[in-house]
PDB file of C-alpha atoms in Angstrom:
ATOM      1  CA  UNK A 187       0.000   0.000   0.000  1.00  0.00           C
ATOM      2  CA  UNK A 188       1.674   3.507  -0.841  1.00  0.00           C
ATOM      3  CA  UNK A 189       1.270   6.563   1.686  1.00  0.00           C
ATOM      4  CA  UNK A 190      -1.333   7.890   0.270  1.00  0.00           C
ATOM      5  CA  UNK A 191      -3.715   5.031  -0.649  1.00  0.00           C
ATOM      6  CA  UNK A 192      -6.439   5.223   2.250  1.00  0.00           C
ATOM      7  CA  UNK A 193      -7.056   1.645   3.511  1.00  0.00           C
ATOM      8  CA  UNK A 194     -10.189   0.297   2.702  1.00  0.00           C
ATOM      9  CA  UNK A 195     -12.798   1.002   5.249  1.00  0.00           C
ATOM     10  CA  UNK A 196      -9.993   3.508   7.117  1.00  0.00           C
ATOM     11  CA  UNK A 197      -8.434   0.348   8.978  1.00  0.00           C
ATOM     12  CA  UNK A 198      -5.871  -1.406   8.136  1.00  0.00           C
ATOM     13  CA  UNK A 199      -4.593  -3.797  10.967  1.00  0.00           C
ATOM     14  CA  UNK A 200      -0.544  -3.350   9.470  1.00  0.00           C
ATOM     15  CA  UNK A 201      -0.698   1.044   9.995  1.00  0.00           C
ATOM     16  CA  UNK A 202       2.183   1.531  12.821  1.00  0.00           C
ATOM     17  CA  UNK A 203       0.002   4.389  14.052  1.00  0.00           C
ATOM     18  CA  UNK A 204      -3.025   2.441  15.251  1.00  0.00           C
ATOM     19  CA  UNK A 205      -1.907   1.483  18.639  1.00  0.00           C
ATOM     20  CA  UNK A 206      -2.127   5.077  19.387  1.00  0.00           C
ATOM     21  CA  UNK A 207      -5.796   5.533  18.056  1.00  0.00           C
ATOM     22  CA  UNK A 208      -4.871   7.281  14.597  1.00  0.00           C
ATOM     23  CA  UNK A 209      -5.432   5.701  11.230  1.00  0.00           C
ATOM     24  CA  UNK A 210      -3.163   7.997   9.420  1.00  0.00           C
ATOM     25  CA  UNK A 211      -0.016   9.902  10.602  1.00  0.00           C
ATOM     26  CA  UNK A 212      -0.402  13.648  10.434  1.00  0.00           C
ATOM     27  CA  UNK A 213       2.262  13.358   7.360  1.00  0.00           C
ATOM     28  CA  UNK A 214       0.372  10.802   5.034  1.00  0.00           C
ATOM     29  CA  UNK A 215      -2.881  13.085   5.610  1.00  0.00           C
ATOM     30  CA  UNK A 216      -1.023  16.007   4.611  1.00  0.00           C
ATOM     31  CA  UNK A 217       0.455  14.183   1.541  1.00  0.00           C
ATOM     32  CA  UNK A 218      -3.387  13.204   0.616  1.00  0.00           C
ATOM     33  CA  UNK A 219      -4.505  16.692   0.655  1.00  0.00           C
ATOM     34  CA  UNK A 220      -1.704  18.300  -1.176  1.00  0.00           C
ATOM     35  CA  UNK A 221      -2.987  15.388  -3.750  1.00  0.00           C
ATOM     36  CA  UNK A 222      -6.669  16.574  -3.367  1.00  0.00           C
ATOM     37  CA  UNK A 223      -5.753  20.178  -4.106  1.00  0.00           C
ATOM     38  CA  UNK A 224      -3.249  19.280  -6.919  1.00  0.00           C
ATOM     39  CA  UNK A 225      -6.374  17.357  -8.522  1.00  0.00           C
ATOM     40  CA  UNK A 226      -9.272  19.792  -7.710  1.00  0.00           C
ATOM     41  CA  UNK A 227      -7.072  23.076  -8.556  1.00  0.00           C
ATOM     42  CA  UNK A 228      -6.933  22.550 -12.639  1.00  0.00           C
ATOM     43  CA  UNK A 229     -10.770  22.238 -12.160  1.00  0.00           C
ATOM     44  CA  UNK A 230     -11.179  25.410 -11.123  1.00  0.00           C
ATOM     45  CA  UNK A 231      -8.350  27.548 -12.348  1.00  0.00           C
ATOM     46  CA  UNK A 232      -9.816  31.408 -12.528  1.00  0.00           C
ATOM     47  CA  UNK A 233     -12.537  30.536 -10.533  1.00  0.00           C
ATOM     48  CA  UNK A 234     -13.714  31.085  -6.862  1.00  0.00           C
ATOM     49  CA  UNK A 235     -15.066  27.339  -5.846  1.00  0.00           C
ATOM     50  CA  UNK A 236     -17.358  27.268  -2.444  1.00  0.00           C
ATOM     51  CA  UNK A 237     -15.899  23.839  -0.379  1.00  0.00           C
ATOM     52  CA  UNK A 238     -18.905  22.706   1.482  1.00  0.00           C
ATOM     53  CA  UNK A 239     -18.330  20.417   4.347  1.00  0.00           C
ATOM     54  CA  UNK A 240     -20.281  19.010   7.492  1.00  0.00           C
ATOM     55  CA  UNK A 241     -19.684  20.204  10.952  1.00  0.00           C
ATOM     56  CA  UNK A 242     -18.466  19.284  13.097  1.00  0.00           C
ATOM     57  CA  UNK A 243     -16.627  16.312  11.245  1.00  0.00           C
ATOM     58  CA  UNK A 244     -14.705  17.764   8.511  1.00  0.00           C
ATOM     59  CA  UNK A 245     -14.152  21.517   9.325  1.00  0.00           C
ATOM     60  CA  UNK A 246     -10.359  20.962  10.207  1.00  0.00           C
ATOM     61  CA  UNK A 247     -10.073  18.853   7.073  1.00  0.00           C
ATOM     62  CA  UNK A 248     -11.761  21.692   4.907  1.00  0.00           C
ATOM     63  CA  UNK A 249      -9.239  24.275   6.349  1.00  0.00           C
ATOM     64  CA  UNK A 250      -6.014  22.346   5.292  1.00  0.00           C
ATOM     65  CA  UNK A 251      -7.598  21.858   1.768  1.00  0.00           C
ATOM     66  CA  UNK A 252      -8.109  25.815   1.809  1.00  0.00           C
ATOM     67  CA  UNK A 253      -5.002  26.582   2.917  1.00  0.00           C
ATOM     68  CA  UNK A 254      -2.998  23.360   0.163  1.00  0.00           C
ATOM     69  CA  UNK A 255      -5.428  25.001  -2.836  1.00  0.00           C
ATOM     70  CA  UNK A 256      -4.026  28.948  -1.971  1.00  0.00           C
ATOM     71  CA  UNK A 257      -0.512  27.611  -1.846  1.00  0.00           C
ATOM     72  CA  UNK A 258      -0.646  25.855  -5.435  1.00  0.00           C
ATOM     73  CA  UNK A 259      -2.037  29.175  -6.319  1.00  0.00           C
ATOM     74  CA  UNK A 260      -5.954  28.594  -6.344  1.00  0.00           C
ATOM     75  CA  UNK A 261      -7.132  32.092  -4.812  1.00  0.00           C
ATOM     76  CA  UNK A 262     -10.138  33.140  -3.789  1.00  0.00           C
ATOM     77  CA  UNK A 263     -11.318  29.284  -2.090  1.00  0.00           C
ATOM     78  CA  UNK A 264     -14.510  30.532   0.102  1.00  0.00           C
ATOM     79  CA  UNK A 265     -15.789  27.528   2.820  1.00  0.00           C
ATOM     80  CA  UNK A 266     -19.108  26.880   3.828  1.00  0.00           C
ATOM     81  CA  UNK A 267     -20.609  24.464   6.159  1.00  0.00           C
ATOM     82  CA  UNK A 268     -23.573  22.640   6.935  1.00  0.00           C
ATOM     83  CA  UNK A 269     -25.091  21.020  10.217  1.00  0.00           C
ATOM     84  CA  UNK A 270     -27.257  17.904  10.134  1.00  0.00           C
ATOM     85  CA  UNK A 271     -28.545  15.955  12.479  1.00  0.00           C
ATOM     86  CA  UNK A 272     -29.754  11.978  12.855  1.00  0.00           C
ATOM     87  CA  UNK A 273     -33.341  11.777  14.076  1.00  0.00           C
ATOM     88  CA  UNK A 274     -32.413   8.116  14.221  1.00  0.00           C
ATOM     89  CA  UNK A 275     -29.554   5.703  14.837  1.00  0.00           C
ATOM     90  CA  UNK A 276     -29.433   4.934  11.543  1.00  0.00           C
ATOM     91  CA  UNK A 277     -28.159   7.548   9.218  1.00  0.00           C
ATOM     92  CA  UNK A 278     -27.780   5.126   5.656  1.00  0.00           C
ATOM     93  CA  UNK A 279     -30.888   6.662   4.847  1.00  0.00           C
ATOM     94  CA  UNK A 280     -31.386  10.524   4.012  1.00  0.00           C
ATOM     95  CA  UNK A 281     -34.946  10.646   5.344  1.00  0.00           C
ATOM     96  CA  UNK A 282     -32.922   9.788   8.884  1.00  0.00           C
ATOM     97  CA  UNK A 283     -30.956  13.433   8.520  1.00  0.00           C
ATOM     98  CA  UNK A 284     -32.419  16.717   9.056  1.00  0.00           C
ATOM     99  CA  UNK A 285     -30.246  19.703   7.779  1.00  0.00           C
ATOM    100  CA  UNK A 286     -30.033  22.073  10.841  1.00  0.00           C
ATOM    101  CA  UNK A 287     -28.215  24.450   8.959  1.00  0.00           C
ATOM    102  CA  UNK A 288     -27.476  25.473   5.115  1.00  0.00           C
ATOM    103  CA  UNK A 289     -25.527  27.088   2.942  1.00  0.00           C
ATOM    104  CA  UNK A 290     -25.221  30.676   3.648  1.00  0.00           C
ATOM    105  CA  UNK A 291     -22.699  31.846   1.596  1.00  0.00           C
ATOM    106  CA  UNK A 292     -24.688  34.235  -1.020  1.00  0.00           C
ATOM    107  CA  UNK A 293     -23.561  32.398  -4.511  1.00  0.00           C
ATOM    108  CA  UNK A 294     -25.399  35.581  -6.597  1.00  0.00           C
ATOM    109  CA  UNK A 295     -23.517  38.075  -4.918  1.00  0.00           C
ATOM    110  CA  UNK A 296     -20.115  36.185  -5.702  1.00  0.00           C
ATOM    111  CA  UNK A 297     -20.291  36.743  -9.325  1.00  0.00           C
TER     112      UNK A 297
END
């Protein structure tokens, strides 16, 4: 497995880091979201993308693909973020999540 193929299902029982409760190391996360950027900027090249992501669970995630997209030179990256909430145990289906909060970034004015 290279560094920056994520093991199926986010365990894999070889990782030297697992004994201390971490899937990846800080360094092979890093290395997959310089990849992420490097794939996503050419995308959007003179463009101001909106990243979307769900709090609580991926704001810190979001923020270091922010900040990897300004450094290849992507400007202009705007993040947004979204709250649901299970109103069962069971949250494979999408009638089980209720959006508490939207988008709220004003796409119109952007352009």
């Amino acid at each position: 497995m290279s560094r920056t193929e994520v093991p199926q299902y986010g365990f894999n029982p070889e990782n030297p880091y697992r004994n201390r409760g971490m899937f990846l190391s800080e360094d092979q996360i890093a290395e997959i979201v310089r990849n992420l950027a490097g794939q996503i900027a050419p995308d959007y090249k003179g463009e101001r993308p909106i990243l979307v992501s769900i709090l609580k669970a991926a704001n810190i995630f979001t923020a270091d693909l922010v900040r990897a997209l300004n450094k290849i030179g992507l400007r202009g990256v705007e993040q947004d973020f979204i709250i649901l909430r299970s109103r069962k145990d069971d949250l494979t289906q999408a009638e089980n999540i209720e959006v508490i909060r939207g988008f709220e970034i004003d796409k119109v004015r952007r352009r």
